[in-house]
GROMACS .gro file of C-alpha atoms in nm:
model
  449
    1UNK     CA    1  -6.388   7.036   4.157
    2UNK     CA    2  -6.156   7.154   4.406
    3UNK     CA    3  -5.850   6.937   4.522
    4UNK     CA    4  -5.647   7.012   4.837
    5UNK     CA    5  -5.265   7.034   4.771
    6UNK     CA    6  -5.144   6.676   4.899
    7UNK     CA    7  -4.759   6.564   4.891
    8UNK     CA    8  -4.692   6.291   4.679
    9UNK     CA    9  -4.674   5.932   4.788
   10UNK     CA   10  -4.469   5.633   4.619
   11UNK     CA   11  -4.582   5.290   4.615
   12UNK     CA   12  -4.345   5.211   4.884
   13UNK     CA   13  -4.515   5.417   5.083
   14UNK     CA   14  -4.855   5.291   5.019
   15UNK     CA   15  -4.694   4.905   5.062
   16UNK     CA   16  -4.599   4.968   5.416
   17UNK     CA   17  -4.779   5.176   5.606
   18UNK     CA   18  -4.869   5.513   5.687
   19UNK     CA   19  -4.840   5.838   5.516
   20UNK     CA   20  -4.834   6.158   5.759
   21UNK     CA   21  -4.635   6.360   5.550
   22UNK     CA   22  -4.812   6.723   5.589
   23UNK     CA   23  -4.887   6.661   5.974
   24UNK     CA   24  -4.622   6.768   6.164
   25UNK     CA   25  -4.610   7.086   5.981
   26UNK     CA   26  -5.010   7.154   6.099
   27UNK     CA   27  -4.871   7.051   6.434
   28UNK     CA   28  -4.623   7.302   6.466
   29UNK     CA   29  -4.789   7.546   6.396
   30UNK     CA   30  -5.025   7.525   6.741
   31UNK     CA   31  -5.145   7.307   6.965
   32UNK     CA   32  -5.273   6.994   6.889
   33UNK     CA   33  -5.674   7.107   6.976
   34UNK     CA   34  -5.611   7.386   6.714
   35UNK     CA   35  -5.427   7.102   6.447
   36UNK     CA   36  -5.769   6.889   6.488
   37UNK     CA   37  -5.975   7.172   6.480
   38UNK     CA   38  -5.784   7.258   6.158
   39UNK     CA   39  -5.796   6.913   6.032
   40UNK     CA   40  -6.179   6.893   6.063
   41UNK     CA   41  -6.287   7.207   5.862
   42UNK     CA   42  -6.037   7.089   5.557
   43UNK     CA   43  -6.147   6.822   5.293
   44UNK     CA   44  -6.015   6.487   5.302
   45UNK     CA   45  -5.684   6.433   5.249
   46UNK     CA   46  -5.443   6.169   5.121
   47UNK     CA   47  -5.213   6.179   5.448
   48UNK     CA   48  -5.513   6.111   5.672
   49UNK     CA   49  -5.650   5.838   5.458
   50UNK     CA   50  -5.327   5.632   5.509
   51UNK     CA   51  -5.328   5.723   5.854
   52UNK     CA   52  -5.650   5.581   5.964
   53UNK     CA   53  -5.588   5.284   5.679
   54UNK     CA   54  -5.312   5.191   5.841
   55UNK     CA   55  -5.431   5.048   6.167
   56UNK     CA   56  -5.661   4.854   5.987
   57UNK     CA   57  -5.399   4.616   5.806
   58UNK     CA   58  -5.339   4.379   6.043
   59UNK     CA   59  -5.774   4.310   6.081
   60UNK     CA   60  -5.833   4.347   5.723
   61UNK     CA   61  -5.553   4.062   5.610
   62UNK     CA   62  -5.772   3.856   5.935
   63UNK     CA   63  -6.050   3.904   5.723
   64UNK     CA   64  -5.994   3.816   5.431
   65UNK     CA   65  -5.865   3.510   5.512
   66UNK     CA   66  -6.157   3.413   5.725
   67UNK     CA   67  -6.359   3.463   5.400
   68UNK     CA   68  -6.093   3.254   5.233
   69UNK     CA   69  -6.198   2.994   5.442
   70UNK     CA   70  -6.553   3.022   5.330
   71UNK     CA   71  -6.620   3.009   4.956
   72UNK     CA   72  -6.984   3.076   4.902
   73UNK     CA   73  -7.071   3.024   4.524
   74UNK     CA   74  -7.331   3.226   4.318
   75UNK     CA   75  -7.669   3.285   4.579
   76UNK     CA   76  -7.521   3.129   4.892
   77UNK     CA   77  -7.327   3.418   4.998
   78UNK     CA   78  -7.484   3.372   5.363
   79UNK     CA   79  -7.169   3.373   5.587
   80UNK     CA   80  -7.034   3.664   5.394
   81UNK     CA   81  -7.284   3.900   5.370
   82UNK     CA   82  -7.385   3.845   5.721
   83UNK     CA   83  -6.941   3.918   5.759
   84UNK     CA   84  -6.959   4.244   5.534
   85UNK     CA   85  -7.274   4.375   5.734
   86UNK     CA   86  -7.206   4.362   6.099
   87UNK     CA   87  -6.814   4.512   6.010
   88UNK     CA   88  -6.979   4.818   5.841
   89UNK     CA   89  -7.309   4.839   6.109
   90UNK     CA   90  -7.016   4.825   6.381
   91UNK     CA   91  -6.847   5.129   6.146
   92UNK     CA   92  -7.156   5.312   6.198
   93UNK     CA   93  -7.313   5.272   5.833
   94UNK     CA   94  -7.663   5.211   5.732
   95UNK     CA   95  -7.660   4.839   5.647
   96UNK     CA   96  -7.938   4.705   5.436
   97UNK     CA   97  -7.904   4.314   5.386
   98UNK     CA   98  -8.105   4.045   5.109
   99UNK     CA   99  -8.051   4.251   4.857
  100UNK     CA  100  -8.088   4.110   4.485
  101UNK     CA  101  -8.419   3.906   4.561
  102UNK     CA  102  -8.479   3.669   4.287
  103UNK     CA  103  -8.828   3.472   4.187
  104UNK     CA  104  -8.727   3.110   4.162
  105UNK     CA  105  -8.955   2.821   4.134
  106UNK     CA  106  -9.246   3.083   4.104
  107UNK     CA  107  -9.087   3.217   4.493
  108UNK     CA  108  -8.958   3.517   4.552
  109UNK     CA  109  -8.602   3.432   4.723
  110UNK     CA  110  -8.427   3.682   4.950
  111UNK     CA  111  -8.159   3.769   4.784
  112UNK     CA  112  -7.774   3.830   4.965
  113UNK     CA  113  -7.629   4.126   4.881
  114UNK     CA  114  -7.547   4.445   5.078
  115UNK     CA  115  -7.576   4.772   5.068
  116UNK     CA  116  -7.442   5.054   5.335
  117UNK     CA  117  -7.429   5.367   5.304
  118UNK     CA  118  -7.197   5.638   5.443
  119UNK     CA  119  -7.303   5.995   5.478
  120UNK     CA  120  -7.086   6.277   5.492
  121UNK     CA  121  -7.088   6.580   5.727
  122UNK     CA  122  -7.067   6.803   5.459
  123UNK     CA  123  -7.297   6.836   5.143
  124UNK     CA  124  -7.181   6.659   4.790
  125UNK     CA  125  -7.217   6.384   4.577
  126UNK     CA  126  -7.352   6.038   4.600
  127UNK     CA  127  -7.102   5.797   4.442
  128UNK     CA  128  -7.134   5.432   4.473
  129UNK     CA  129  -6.836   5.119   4.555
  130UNK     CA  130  -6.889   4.801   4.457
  131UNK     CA  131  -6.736   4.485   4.556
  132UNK     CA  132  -6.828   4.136   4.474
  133UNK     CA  133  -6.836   3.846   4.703
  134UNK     CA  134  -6.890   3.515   4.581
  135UNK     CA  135  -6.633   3.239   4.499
  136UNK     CA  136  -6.538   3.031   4.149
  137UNK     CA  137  -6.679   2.684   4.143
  138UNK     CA  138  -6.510   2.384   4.082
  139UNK     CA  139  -6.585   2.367   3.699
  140UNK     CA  140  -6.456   2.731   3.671
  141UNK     CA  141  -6.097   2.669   3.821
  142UNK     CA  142  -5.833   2.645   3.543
  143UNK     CA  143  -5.601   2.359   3.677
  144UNK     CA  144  -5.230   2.357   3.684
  145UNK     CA  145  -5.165   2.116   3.375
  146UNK     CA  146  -5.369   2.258   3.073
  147UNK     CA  147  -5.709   2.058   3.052
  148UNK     CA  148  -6.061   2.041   3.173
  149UNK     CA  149  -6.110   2.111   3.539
  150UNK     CA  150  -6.075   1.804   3.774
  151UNK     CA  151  -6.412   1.635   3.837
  152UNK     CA  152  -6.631   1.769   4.181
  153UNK     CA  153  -6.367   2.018   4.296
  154UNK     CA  154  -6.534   2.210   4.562
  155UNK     CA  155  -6.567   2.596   4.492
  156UNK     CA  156  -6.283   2.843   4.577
  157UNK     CA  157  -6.163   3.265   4.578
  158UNK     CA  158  -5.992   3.165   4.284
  159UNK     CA  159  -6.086   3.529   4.144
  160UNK     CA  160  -5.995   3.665   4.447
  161UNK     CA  161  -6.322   3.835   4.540
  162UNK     CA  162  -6.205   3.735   4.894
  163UNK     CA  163  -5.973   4.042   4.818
  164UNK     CA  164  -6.226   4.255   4.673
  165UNK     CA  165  -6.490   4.219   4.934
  166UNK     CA  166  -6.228   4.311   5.217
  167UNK     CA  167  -6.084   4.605   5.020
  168UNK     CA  168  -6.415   4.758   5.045
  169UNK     CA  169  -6.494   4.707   5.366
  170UNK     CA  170  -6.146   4.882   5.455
  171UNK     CA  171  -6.270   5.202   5.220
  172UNK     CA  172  -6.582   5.247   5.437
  173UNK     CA  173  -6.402   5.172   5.772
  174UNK     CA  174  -6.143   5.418   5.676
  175UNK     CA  175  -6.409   5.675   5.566
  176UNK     CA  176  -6.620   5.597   5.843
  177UNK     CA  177  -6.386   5.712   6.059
  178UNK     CA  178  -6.312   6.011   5.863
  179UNK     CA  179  -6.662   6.116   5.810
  180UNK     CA  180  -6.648   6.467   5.974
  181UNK     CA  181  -6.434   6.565   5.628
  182UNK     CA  182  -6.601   6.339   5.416
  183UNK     CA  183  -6.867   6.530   5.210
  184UNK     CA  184  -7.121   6.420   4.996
  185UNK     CA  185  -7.218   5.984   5.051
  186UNK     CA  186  -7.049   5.683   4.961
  187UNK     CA  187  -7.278   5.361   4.921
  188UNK     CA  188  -7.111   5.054   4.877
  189UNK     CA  189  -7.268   4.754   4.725
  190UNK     CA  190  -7.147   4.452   4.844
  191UNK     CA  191  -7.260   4.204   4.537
  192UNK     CA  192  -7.358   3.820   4.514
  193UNK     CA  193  -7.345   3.623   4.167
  194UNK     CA  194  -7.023   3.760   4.005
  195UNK     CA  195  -6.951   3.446   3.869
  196UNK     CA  196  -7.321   3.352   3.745
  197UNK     CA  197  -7.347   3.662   3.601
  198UNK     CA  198  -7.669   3.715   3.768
  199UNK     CA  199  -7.575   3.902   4.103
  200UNK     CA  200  -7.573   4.281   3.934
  201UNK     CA  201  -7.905   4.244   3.754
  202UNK     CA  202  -8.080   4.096   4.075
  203UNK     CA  203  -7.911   4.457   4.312
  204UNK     CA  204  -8.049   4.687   4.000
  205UNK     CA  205  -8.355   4.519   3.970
  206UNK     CA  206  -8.405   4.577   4.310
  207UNK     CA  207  -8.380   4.945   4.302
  208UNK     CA  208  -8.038   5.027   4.459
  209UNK     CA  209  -7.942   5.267   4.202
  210UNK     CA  210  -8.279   5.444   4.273
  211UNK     CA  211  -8.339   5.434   4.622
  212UNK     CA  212  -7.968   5.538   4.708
  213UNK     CA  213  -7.931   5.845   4.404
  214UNK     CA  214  -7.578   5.697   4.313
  215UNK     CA  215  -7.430   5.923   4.020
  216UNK     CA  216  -7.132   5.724   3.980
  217UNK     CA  217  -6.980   5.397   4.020
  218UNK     CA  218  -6.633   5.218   4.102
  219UNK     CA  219  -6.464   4.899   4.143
  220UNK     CA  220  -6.141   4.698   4.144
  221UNK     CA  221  -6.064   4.360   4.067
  222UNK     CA  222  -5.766   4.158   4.114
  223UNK     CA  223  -5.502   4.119   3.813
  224UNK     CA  224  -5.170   3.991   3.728
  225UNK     CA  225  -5.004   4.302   3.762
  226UNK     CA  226  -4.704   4.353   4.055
  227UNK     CA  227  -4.811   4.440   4.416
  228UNK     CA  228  -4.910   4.800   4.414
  229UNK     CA  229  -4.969   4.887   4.078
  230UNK     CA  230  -5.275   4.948   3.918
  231UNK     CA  231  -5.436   4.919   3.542
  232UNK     CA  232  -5.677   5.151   3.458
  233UNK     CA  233  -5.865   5.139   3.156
  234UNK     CA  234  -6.005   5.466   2.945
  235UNK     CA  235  -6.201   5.302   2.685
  236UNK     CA  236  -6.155   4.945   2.749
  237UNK     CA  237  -6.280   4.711   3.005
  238UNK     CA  238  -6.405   4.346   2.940
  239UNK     CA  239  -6.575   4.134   2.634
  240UNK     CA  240  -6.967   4.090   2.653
  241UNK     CA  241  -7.062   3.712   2.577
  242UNK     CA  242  -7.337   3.615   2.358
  243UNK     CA  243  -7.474   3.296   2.260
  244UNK     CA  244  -7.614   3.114   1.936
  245UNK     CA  245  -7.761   2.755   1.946
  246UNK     CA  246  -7.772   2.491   1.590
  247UNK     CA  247  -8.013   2.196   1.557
  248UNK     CA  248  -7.896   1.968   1.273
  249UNK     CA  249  -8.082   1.626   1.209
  250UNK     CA  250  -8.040   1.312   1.016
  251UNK     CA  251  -7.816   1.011   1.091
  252UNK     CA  252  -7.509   1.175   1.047
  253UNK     CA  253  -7.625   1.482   1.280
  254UNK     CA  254  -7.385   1.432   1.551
  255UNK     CA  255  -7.069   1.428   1.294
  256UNK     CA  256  -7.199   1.728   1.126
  257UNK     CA  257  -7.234   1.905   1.422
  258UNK     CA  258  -6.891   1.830   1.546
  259UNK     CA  259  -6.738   1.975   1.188
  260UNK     CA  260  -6.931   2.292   1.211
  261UNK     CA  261  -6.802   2.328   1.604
  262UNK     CA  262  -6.421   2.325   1.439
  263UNK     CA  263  -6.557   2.615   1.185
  264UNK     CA  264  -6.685   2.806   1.388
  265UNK     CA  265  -6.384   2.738   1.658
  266UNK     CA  266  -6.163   2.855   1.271
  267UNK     CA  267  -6.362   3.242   1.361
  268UNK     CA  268  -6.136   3.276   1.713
  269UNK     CA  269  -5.851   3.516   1.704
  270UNK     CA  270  -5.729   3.462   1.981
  271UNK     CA  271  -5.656   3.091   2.110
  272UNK     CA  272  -5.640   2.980   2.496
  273UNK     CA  273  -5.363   3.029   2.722
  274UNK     CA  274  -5.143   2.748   2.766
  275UNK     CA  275  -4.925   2.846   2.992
  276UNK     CA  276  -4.714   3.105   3.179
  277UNK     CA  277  -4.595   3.231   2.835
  278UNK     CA  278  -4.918   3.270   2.688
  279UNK     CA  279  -5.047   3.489   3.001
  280UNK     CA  280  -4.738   3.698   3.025
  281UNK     CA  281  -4.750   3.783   2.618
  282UNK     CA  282  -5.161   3.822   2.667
  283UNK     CA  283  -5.089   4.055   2.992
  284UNK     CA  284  -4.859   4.277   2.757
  285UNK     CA  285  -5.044   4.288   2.461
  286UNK     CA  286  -5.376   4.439   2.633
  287UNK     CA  287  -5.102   4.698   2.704
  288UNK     CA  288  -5.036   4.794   2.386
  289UNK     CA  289  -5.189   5.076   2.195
  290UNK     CA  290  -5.320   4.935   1.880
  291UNK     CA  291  -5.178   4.589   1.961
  292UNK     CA  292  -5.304   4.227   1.877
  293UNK     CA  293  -5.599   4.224   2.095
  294UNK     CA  294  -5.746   4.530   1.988
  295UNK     CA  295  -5.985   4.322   1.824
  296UNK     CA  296  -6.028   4.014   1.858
  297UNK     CA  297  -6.309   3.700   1.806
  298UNK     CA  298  -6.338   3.393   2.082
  299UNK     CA  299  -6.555   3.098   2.056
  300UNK     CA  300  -6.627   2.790   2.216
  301UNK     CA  301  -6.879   2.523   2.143
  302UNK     CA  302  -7.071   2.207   2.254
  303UNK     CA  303  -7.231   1.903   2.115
  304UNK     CA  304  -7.489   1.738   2.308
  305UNK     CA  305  -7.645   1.449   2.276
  306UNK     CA  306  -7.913   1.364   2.017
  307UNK     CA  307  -8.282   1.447   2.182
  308UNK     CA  308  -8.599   1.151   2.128
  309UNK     CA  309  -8.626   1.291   1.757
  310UNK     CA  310  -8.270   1.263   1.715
  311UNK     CA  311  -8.206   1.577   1.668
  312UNK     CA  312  -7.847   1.754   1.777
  313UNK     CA  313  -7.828   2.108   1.890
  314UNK     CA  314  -7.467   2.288   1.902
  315UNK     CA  315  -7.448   2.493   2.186
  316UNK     CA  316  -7.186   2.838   2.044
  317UNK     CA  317  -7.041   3.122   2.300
  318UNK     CA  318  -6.830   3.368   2.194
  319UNK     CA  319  -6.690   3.687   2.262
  320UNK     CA  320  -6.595   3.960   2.084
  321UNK     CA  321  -6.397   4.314   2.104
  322UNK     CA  322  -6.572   4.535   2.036
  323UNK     CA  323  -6.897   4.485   2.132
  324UNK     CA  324  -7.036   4.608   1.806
  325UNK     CA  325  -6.888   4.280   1.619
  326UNK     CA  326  -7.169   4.086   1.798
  327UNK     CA  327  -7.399   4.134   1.485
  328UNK     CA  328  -7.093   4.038   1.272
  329UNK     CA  329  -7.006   3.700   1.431
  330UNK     CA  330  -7.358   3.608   1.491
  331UNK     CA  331  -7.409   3.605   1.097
  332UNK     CA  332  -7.070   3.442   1.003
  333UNK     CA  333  -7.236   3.185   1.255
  334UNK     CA  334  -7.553   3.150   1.006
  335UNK     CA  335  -7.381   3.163   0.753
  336UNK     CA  336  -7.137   2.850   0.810
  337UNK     CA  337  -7.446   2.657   0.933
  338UNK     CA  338  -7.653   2.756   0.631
  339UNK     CA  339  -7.401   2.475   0.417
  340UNK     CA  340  -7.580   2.208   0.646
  341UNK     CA  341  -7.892   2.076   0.512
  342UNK     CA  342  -8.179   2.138   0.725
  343UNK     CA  343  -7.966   2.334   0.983
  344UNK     CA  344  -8.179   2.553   1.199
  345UNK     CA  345  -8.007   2.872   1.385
  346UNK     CA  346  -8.112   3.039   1.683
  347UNK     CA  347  -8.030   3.305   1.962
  348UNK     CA  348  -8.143   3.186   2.302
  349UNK     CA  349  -8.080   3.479   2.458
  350UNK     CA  350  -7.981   3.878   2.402
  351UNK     CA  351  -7.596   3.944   2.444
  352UNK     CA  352  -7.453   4.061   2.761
  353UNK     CA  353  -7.311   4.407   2.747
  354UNK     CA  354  -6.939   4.458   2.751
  355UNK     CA  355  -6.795   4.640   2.991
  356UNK     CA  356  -6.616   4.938   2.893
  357UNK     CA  357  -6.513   5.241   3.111
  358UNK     CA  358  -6.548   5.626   3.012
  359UNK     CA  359  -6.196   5.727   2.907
  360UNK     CA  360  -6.286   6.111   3.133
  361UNK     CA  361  -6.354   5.916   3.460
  362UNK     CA  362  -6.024   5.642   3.431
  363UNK     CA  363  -5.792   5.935   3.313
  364UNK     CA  364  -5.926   6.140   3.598
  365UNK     CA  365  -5.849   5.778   3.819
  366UNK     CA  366  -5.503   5.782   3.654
  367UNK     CA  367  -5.394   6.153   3.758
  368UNK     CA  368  -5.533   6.090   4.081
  369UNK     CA  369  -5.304   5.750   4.128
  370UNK     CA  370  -5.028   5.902   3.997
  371UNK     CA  371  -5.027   6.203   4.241
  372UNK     CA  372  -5.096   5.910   4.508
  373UNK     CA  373  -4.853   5.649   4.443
  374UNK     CA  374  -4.619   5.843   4.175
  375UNK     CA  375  -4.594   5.763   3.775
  376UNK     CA  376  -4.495   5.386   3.861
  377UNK     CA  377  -4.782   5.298   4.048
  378UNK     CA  378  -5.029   5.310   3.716
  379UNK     CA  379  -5.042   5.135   3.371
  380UNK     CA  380  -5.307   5.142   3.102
  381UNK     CA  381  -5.489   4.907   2.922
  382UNK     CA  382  -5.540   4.941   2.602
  383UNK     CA  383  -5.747   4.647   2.502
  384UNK     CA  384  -5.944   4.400   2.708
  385UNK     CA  385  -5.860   4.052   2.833
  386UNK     CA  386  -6.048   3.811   2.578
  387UNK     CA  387  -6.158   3.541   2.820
  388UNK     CA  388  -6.285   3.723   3.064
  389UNK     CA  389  -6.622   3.912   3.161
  390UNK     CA  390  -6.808   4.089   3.417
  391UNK     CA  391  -7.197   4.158   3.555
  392UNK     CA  392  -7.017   4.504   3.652
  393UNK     CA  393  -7.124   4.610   3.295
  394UNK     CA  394  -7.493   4.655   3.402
  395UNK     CA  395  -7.372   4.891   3.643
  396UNK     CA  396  -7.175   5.069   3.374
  397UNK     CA  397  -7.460   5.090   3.145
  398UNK     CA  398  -7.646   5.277   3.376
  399UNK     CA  399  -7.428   5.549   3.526
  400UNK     CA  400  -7.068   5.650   3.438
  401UNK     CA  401  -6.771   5.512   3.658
  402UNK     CA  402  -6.432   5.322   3.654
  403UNK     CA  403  -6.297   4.979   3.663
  404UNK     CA  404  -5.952   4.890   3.790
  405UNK     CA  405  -5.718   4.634   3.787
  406UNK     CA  406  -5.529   4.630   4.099
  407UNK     CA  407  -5.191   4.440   4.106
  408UNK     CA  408  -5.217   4.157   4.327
  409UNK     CA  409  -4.852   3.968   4.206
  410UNK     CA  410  -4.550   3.935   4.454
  411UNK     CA  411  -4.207   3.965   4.312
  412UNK     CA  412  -4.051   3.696   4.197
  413UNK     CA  413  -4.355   3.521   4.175
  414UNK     CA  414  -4.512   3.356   3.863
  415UNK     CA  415  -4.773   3.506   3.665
  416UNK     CA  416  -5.010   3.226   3.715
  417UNK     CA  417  -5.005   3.286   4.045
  418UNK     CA  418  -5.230   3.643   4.005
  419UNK     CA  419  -5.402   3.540   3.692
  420UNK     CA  420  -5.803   3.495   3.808
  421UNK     CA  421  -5.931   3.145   3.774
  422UNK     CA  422  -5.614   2.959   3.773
  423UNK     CA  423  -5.563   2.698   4.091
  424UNK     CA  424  -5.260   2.830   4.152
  425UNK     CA  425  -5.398   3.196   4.239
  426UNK     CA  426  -5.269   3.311   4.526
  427UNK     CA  427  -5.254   3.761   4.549
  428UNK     CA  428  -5.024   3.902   4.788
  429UNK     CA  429  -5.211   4.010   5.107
  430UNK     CA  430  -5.051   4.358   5.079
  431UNK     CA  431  -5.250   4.481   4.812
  432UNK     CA  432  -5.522   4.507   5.012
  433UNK     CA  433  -5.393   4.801   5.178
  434UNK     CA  434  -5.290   4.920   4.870
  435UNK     CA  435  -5.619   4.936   4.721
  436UNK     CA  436  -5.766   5.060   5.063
  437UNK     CA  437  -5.568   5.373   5.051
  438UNK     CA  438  -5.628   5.464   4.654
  439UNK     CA  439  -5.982   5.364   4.715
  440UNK     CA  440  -6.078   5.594   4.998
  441UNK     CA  441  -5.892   5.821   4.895
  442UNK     CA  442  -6.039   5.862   4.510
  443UNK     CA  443  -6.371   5.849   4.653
  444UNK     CA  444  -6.352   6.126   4.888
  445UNK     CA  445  -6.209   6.305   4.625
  446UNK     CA  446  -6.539   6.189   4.364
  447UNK     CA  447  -6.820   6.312   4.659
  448UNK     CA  448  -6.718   6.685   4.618
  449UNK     CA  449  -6.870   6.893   4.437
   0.00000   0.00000   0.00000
């Protein structure tokens, strides 16, 4: 793959506006017909991307806080979608919409995603974008004060895929407008049911990684790294989850079940942020080569009530890094629950996959960054946040691709203020230029051949 020589651009630069280093020199040189005649029969550059990117700050910020305003949860994405799709139709993309049908109640339900696609004037690759859309219900938000969430809190963009969903419509307005250099196609899903971890299978299952040839795949999500700096992560990502379920009877079923919830709780490695401490410590250690999370164990559990029979069941989660210790933890599982009489172990369901990036495609991210925004503008993680996970991994199982963090935390600012989930989560605005410019410009780098 062939890469035009590009000047380097700090993080500054990317922060506040545009890049036109290179220009004037193409200028010079004739008139300006002859500079965008020149312009048009070279490859995308860097210096044009922030150009164009540029003058759509002010609309973007607009629009993400209009989305702000109107947190959809997991298959209710309505107002969204219906945002996403007439930006990019007006952009001059091909805009399919109900994407992800699902079959509820025996009905097959349109679903809500998006998908547009952007071809290129000259030949390439297809490469694919995808952004998720929906918001955190109340039961997900991590209050201020350490506890359980406060009772019928209505959903929010605490995960800030407010953010997310307007960063990609800025990559395919920017390329849009640069399509006469762009080569090769760039689809962009825009995806419901994040959160529900449902929204990925539902866009696969309906055939968008068939029907638009995608050979590759990127994303970004928000993190609690400063305002234009990005993680990338070459062999890490996020945990899977999997599940495990334990029926105990007799009249002591419910105190039984309640001791073997503290054993298996005894497997965790890793225990629960309780504060800004704990996330800034957590934040450096996925940092660190070889460091305390490079494995790790996390469960939770739940005791319901006794059923008709009076039987108990113990509802187990956990996670796990890596993914291969699934097998491990599920038989530490049976075998703590094998020292209760009668106890009866099951799996209700098959794990679901980690996500964890090709260490070729986020080095390849990482140069390309560093050229971009200069050696400052890009950290690596080394290990993978334990509490976390992401449908993105379906994607990731299917076709190769990245998965970036992009720093969404203004200085000075607290760290629980761009940690996902947490009610005080508020990113700084400006990274969504930030990850409009890297964005565009990776992929027009990705669609050559």
């Amino acid at each position: 793959m062939t890469r035009p020589n590009r000047p380097a651009l700090s993080r500054r630069t990317l922060l506040g506006g545009t890049a036109a280093a290179g220009v004037g020199a193409v200028l010079a040189s004739g008139t300006a017909a002859a500079a965008d005649s020149e312009r048009r029969r070279n490859p995308i550059d860097q210096a044009a991307v922030d150009a164009v990117a540029a003058r759509l700050d002010g609309d973007l910020i607009a629009l993400r806080r209009d989305l702000h305003q109107h947190p959809e949860t997991t298959g209710t994405e309505t107002y969204t979608a219906a945002a996403v799709a007439a930006r990019l139709r007006a952009a001059g993309l091909d805009v399919t919409t109900g994407v992800g049908r699902t079959v509820k109640d025996g009905k097959e339900v349109p679903g809500t995603g998006v998908v547009a696609v952007l071809r290129g004037s000259r030949p390439g690759r297809t490469v694919a974008y995808r952004a998720d859309m929906d918001a955190v219900p109340g039961d997900g938000i991590v209050p201020k004060v350490p506890g359980p969430p406060a009772p019928n809190q209505p959903p929010a963009h605490a995960c800030g895929h407010d953010l997310h969903t307007t960063v990609g419509v800025g990559v395919a307005q920017t390329l849009a407008q640069l399509r006469h250099r762009l080569s090769g196609t760039v689809v962009f899903f825009f995806q419901p049911g994040e959160e529900g971890l449902v929204g990925a299978r539902a866009m696969i299952d309906d055939g968008v990684l068939e029907t638009t040839g995608a050979e590759e795949i990127h994303a970004l999500h928000c993190g609690p790294y400063p305002v234009g700096q990005f993680a990338v992560t070459p062999g890490s990502g996020l945990p899977g989850q999997d599940w495990a379920a334990v029926t105990l009877a007799g009249p002591d079923a419910t105190a039984a079940a309640g001791r073997l919830k503290a054993e298996i709780g005894r497997l965790s490695t890793v225990a629960l942020p309780q504060g800004p401490a704990d996330l800034e410590k957590m934040v450096a250690d996925v940092q660190t080569p070889d460091g305390p999370l490079a494995r790790f164990v996390v469960t939770g559990g739940r005791v319901n009530d006794p059923d008709a029979e009076g039987r108990v069941r113990l509802d187990v989660k956990f996670r796990c890094w890596p993914q291969e210790r699934n097998v491990e933890i599920r038989e530490r599982i049976r075998q703590l629950a094998q020292s209760y009489a009668g106890a009866v172990v099951t799996y209700p369901r098959d794990p679901f996959p980690a996500l964890v990036c090709p260490e070729d495609d986020a080095n390849a991210l990482a140069r390309h960054l560093r050229r971009t925004l200069g050696s400052g503008g890009v950290t690596v993680n080394h290990a993978a946040f334990p509490f976390n996970g992401e449908d993105y991994a379906l994607f990731m199982e299917r076709i190769p691709g990245t998965y970036t963090f992009l720093g969404v935390r203004t200085p000075g600012s607290g760290i629980e203020t761009s940690y996902p989930h947490y009610e005080t989560f508020a990113p700084d605005e400006r990274a969504i230029g930030v990850g409009v410019r890297a964005m565009a410009g990776w992929l027009a780098t990705r669609t050559r051949r």
